[in-house]
Coordinates of N, CA and C and ligand atoms in Angstrom, one line a residue:
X1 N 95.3 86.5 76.5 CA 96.1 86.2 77.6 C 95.4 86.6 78.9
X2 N 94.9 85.8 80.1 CA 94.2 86.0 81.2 C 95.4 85.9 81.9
X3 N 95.4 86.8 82.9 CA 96.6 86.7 84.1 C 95.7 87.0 85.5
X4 N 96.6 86.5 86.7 CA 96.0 87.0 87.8 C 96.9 87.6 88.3
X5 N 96.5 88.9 89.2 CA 97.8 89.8 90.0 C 97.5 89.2 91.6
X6 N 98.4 88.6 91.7 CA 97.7 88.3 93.3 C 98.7 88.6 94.7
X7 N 98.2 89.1 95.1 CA 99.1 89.8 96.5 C 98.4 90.4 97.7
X8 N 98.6 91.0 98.4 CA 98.4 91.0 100.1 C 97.3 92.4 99.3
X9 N 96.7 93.1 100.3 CA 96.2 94.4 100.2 C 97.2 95.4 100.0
X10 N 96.9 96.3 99.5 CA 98.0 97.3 99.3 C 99.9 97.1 98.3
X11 N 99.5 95.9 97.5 CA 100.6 95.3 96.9 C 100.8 96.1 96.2
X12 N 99.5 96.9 95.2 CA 100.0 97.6 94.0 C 98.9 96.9 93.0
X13 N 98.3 96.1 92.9 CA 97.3 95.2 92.1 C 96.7 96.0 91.1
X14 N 95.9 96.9 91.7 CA 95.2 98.0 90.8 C 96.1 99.1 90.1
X15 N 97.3 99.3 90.5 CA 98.0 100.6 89.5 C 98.8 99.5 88.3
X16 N 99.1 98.2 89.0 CA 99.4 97.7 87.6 C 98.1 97.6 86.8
X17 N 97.4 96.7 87.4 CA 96.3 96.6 86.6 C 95.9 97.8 85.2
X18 N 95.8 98.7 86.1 CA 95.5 100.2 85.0 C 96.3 100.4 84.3
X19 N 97.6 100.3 84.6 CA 98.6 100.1 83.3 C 98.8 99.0 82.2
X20 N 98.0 98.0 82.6 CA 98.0 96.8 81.8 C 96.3 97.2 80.7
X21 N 95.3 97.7 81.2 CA 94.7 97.9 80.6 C 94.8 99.1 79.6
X22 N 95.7 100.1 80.0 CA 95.8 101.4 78.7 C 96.8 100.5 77.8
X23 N 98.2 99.9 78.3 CA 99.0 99.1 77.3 C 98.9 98.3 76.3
X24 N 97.8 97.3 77.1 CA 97.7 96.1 76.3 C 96.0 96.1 75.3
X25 N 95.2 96.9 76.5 CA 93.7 96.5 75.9 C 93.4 95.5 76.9
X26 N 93.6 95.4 77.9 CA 93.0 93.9 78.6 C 92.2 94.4 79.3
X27 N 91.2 93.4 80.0 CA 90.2 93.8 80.4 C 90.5 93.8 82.5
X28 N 90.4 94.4 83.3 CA 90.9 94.5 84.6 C 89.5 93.7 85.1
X29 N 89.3 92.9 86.1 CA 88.1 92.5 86.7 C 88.3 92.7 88.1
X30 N 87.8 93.9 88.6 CA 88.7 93.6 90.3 C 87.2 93.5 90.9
X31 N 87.3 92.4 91.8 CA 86.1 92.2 92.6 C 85.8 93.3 93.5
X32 N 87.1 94.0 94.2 CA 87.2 94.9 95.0 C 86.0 95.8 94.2
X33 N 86.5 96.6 93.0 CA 85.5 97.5 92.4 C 84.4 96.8 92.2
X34 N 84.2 96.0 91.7 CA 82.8 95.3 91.5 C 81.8 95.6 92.8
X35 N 82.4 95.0 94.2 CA 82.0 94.8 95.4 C 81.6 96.4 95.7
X36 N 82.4 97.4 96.0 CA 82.3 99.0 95.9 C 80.8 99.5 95.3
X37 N 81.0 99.0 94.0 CA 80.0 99.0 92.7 C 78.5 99.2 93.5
X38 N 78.7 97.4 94.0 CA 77.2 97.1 94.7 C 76.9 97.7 95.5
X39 N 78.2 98.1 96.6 CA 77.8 98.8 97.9 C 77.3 100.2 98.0
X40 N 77.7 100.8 97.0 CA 77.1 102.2 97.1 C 75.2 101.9 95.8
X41 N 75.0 100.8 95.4 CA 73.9 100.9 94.3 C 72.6 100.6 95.1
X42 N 73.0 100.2 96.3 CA 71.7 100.1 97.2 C 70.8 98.7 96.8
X43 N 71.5 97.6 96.5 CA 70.7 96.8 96.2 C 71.1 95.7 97.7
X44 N 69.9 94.5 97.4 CA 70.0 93.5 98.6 C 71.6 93.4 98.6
X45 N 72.3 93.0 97.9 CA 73.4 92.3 98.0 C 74.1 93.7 98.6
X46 N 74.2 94.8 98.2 CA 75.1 96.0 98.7 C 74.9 96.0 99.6
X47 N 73.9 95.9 100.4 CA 73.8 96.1 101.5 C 74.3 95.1 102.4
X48 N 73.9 93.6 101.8 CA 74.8 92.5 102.3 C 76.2 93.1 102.4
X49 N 77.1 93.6 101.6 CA 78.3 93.4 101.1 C 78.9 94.5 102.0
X50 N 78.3 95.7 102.1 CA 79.0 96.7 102.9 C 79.3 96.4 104.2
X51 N 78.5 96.1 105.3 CA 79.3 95.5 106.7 C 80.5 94.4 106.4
X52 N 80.4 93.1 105.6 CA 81.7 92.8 105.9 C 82.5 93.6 105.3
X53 N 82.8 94.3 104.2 CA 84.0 94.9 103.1 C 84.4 96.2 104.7
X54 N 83.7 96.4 105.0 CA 84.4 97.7 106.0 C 84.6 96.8 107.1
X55 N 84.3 95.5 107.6 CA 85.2 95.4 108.0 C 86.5 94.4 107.7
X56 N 86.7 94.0 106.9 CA 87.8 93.6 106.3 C 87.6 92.2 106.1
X57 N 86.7 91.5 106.1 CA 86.5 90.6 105.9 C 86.4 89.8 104.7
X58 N 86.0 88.8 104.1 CA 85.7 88.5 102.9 C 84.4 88.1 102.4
X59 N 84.2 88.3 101.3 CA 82.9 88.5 101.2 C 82.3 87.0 101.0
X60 N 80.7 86.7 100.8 CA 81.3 85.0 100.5 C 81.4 84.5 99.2
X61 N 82.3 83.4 99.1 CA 82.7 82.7 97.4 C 81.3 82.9 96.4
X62 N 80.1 82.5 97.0 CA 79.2 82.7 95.9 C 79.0 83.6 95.2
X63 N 78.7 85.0 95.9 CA 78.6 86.8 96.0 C 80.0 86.8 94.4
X64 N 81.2 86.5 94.9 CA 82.4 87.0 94.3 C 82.4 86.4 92.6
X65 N 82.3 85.0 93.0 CA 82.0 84.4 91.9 C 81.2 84.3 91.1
X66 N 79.8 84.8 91.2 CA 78.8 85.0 90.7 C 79.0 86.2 90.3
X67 N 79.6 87.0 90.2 CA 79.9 88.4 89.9 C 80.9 88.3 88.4
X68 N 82.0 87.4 88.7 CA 83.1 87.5 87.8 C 82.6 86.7 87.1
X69 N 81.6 85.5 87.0 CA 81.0 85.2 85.6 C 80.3 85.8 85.1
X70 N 79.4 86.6 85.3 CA 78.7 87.6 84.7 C 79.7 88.9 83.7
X71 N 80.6 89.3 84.5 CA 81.8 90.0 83.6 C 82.7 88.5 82.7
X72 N 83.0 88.1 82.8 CA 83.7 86.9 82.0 C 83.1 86.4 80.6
X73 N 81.3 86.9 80.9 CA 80.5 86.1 79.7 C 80.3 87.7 78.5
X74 N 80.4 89.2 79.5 CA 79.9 89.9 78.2 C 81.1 91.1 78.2
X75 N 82.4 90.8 79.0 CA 83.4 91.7 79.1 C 83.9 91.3 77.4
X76 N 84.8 92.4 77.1 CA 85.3 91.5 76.0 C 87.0 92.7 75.4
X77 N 87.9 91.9 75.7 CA 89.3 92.5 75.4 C 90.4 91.5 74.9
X78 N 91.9 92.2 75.3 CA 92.6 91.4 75.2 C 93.0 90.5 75.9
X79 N 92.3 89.9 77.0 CA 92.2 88.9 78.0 C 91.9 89.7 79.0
X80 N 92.0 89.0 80.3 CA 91.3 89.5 81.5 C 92.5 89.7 82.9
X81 N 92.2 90.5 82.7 CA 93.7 90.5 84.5 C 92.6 90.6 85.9
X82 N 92.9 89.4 86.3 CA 91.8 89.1 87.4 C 92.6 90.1 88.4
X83 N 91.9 91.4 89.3 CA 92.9 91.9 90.6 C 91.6 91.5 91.7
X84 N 92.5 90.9 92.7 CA 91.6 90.5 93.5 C 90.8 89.4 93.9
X85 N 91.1 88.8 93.0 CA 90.6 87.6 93.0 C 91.0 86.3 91.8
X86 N 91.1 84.8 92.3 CA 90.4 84.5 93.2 C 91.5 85.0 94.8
X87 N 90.6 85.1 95.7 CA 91.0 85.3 97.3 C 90.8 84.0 97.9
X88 N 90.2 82.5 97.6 CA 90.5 81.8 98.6 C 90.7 80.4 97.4
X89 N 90.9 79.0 97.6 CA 91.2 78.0 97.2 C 89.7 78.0 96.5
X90 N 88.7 78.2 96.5 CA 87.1 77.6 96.1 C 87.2 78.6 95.2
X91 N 87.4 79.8 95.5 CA 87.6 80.7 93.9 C 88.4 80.6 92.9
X92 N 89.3 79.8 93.5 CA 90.7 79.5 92.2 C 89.7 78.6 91.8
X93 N 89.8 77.6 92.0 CA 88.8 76.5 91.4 C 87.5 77.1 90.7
X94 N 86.7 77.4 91.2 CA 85.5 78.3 90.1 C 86.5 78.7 88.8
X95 N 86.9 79.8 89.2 CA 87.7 80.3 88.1 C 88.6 79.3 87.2
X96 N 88.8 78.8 87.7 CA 89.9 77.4 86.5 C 88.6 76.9 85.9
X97 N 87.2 76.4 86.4 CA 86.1 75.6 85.7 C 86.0 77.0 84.9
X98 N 85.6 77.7 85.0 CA 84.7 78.6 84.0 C 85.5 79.3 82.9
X99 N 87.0 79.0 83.5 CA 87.7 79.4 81.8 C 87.8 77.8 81.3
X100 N 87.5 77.2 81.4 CA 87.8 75.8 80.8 C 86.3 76.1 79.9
X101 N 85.0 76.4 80.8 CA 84.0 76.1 79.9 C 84.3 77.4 78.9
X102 N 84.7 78.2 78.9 CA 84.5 79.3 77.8 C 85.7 79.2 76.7
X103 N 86.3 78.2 76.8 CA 87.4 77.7 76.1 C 88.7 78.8 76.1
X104 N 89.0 79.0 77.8 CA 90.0 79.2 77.7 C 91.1 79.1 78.9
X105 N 92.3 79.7 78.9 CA 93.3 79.1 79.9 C 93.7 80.7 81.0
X106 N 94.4 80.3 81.5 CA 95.4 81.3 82.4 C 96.7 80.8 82.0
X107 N 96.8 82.4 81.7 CA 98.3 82.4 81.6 C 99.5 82.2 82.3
X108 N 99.2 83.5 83.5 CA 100.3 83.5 84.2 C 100.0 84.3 85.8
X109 N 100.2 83.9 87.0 CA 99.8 84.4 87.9 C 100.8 85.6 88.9
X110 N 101.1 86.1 88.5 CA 101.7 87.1 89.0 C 101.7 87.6 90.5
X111 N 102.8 87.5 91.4 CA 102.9 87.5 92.7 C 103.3 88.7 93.2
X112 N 102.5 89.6 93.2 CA 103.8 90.6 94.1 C 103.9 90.9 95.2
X113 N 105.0 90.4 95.4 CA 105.6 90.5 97.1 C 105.9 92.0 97.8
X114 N 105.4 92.2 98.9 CA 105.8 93.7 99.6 C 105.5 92.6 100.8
X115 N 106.1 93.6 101.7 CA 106.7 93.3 103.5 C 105.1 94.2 103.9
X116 N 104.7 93.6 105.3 CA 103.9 93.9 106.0 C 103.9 95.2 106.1
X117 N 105.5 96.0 107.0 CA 105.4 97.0 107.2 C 105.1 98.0 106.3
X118 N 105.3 97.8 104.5 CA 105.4 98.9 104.0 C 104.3 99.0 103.6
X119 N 103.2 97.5 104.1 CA 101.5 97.8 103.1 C 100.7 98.5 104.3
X120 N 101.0 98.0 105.8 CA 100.5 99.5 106.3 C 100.8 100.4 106.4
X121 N 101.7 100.9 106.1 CA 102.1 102.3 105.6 C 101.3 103.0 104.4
X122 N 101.3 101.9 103.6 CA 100.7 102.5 102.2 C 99.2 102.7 102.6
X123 N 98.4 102.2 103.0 CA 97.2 101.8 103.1 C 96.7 102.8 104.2
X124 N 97.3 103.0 105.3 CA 96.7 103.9 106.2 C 97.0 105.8 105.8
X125 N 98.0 106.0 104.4 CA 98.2 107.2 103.8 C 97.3 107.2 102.6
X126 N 96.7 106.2 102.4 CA 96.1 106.0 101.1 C 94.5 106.8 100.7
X127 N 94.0 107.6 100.1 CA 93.1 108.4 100.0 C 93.1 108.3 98.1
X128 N 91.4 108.4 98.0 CA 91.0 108.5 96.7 C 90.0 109.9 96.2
X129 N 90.1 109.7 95.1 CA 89.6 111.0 94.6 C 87.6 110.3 94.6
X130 N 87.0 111.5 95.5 CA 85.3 111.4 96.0 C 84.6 111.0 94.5
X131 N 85.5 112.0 93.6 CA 84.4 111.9 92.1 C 84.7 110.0 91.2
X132 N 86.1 110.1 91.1 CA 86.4 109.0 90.1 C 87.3 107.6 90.7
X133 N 87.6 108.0 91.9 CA 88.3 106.7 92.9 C 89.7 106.7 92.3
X134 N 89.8 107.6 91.6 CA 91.4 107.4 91.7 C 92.5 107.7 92.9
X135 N 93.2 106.5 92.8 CA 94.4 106.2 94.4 C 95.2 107.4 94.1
X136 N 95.5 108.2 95.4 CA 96.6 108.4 95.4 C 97.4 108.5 97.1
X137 N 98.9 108.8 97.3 CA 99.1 109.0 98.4 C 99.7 107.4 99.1
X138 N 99.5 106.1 97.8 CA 99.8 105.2 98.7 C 101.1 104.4 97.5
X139 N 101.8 105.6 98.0 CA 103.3 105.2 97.1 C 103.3 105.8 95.5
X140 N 102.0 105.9 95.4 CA 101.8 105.8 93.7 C 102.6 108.0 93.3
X141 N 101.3 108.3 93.8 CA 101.3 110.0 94.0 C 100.9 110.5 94.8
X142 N 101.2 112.0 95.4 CA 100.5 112.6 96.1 C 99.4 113.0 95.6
X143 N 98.2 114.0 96.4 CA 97.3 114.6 96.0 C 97.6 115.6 95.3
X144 N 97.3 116.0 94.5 CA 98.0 117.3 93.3 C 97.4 118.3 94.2
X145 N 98.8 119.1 94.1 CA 98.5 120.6 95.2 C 97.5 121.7 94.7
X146 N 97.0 121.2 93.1 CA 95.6 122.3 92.7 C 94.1 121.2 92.9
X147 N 94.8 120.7 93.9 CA 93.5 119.9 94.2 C 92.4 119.7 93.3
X148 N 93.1 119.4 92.1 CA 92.3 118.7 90.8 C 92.7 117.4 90.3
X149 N 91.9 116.7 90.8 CA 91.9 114.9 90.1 C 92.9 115.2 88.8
X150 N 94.3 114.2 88.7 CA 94.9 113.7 87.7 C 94.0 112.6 86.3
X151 N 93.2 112.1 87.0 CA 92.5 111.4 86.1 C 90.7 112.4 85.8
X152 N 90.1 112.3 86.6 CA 89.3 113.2 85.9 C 88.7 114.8 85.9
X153 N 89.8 115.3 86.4 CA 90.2 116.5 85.9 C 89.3 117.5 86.6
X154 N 88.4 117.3 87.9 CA 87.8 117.2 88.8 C 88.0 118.0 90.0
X155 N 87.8 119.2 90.8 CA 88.2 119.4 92.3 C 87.5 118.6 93.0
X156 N 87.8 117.5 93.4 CA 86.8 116.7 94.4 C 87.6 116.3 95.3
X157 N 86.9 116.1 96.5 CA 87.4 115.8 97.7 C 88.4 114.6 97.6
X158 N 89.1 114.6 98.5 CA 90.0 113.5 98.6 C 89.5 112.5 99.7
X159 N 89.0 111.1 99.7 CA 88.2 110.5 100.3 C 89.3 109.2 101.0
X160 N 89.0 108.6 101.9 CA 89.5 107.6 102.7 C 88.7 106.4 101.8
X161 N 88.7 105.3 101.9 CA 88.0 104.0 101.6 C 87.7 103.8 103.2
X162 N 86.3 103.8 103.1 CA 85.3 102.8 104.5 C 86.7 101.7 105.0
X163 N 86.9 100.9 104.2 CA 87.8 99.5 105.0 C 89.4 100.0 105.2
X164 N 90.0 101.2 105.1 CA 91.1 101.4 104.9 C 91.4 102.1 106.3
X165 N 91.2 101.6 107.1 CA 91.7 102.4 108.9 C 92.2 101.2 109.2
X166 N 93.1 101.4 110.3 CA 94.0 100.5 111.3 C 93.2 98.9 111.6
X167 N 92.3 98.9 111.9 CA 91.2 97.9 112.4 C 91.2 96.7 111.2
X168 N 90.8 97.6 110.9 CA 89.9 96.6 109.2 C 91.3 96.6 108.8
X169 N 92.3 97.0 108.4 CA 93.5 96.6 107.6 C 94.1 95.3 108.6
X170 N 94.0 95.3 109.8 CA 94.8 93.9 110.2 C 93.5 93.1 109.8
X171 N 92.5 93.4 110.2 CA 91.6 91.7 109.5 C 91.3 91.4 108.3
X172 N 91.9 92.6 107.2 CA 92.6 92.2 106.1 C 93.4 91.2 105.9
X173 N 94.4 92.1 106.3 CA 95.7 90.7 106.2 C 95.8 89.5 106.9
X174 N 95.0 89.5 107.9 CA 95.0 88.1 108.8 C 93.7 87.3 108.1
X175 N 92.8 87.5 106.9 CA 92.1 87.1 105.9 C 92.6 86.6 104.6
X176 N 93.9 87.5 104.4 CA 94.8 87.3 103.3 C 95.6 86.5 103.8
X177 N 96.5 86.2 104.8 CA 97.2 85.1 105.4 C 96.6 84.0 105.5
X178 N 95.6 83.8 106.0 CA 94.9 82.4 105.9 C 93.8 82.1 105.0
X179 N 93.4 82.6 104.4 CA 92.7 82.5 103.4 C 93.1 82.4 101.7
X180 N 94.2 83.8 101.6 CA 94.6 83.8 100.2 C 96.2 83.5 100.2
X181 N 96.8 83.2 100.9 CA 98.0 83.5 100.7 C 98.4 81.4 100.7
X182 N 97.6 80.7 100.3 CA 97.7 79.5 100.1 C 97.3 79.1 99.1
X183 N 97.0 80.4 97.9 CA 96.9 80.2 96.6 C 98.7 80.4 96.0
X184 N 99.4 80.8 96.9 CA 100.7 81.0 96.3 C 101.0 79.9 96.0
X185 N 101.2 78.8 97.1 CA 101.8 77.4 96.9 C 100.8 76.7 96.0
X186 N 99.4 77.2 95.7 CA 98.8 76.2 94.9 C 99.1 76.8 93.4
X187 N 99.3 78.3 93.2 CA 99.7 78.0 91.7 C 100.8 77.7 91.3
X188 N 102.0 78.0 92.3 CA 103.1 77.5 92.5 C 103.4 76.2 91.8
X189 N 102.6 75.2 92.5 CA 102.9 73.8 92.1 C 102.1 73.3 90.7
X190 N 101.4 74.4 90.5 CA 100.8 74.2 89.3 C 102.1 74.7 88.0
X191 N 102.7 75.4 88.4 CA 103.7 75.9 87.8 C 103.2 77.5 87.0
X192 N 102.4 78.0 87.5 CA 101.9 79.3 86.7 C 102.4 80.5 87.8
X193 N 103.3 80.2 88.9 CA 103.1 81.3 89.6 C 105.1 82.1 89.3
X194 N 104.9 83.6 89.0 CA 105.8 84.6 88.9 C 105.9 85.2 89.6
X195 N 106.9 85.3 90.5 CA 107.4 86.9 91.6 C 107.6 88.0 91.3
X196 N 107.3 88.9 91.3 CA 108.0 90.4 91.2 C 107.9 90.8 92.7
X197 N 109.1 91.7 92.3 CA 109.1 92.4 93.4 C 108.3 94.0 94.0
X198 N 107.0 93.9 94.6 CA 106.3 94.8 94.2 C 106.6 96.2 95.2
X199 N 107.6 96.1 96.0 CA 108.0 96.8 96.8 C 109.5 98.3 96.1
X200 N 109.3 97.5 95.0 CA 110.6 98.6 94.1 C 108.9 99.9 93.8
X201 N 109.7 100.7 92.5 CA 108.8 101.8 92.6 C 108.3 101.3 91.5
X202 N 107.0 102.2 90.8 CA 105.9 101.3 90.4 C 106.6 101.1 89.1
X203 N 107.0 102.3 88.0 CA 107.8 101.7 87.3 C 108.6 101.1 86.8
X204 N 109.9 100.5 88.5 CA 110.4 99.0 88.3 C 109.4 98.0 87.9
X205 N 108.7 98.0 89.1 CA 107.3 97.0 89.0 C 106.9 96.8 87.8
X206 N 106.6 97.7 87.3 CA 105.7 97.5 85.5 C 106.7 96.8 84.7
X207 N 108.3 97.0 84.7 CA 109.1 97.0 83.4 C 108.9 95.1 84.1
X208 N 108.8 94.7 85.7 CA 109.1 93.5 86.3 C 108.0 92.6 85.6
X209 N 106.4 93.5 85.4 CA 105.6 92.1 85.1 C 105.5 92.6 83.1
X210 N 106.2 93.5 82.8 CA 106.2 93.4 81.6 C 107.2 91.5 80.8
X211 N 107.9 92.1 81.3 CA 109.1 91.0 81.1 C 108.8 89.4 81.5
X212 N 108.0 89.7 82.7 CA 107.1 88.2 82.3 C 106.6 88.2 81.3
X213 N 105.7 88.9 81.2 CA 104.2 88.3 79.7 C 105.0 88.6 78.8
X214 N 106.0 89.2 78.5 CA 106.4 89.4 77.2 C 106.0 89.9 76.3
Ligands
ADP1 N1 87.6 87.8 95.7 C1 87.1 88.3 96.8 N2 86.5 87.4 97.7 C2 85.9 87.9 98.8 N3 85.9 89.2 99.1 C3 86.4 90.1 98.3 C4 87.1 89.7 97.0 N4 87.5 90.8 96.4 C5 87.2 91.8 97.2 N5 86.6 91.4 98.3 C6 86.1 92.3 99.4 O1 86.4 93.7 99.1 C7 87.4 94.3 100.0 C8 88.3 95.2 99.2 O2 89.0 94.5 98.2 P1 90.1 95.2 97.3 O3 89.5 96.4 96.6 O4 90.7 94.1 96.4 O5 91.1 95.8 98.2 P2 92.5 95.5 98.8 O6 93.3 94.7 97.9 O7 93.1 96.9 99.0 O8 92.2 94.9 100.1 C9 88.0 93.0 100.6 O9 88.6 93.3 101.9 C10 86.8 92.1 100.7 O10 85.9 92.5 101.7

């Protein structure tokens, strides 16, 4: 079963995601992490990729795409939860050809809706752990008061993301508004697209896209 989580920045994408991967076995592909990946590995492309990603921009369709067939051809689980992508109309399309060539479908596109106000809220409190990138602080959890990483078990600093300040968050969303947010009506009319409401707490959230996939 391939699903896509698709929503504004700061929807929740990646905490479902992580819960979809310990539950099910599926495979998460978030371009966001991919893109991170390059930026800090010091290759031509990282270095490409880091000026737009800080500033909120998008990266271009080839860079993104060319990325997710490379994980698509040697990933291997119980399907793939695309987070992050596709982000514009030319990546939905890539992505529909290249599960067609690998002989397979999308399941179900998953929408989660939150209001402007609460995703800068979440996003400008939002801070990750320096060693393992685990989120916290942006609705999910706070920083644990023994200042040791919940996931890797770690005293590491508590780090901001480069693209996550005031600035770069509106040319976020004014990149998500006109760029991604016209994938809603196009899976819509395809008939694959599901709402949840991603503004309840994460837990609602989970039991909401459980009950889709079934
Ligand atoms: N599919 C994509 N197409 C183009 N750029 C992307 C894509 N996915 C991620 N990026 C780049 O990486 C940045 C961070 O993405 P992501 O980790 O998904 O964060 P968020 O959902 O919080 O904005 C984006 O602002 C953009 O610059």
């Amino acid at each position: 079963m391939n699903i896509i989580l698709l929503g504004p920045p700061g929807a929740g994408k990646g905490t479902q995601a992580r819960h979809l991967v310990e539950t099910r076995g599926m495979v998460q592909l978030s371009t966001g992490d991919m893109l991170r990946e390059a930026k800090t590995s010091g290759t031509e492309m990282g270095q490409k990729v880091a000026a737009i990603m800080d500033a909120g921009k998008l990266v271009t369709d080839e860079i993104v795409i060319g990325l997710i067939e490379e994980k698509l051809t040697t990933e291997k689980g119980a399907g793939f939860i695309f987070d992050g992508f596709p982000r514009t109309l030319a990546q939905a399309d890539a992505l529909s050809a290249l599960l067609t060539k690998l002989g397979q479908s999308l399941h179900t596109v998953i929408e989660m809706r939150v209001d402007d106000d609460a995703l800068v809220g979440r996003i400008t409190a939002r801070s990750t752990c320096g060693g393992c990138g685990e989120v916290y602080n942006d609705n999910t959890k706070p920083i644990p008061a023994d200042g040791k990483c919940t996931n890797c078990g770690k005293e590491n600093e508590f780090v901001r993301r480069a693209d996550d300040n005031e600035d770069s968050l509106r040319t976020r969303l004014m990149e998500y508004y006109k760029k991604t947010s016209p994938l809603i009506g196009y899976y819509y009319a395809k008939g694959d697209l599901r709402p949840v409401n991603g503004l309840a707490d994460i837990k609602e959230v989970t039991a909401s896209i459980e009950a889709v996939l079934g």
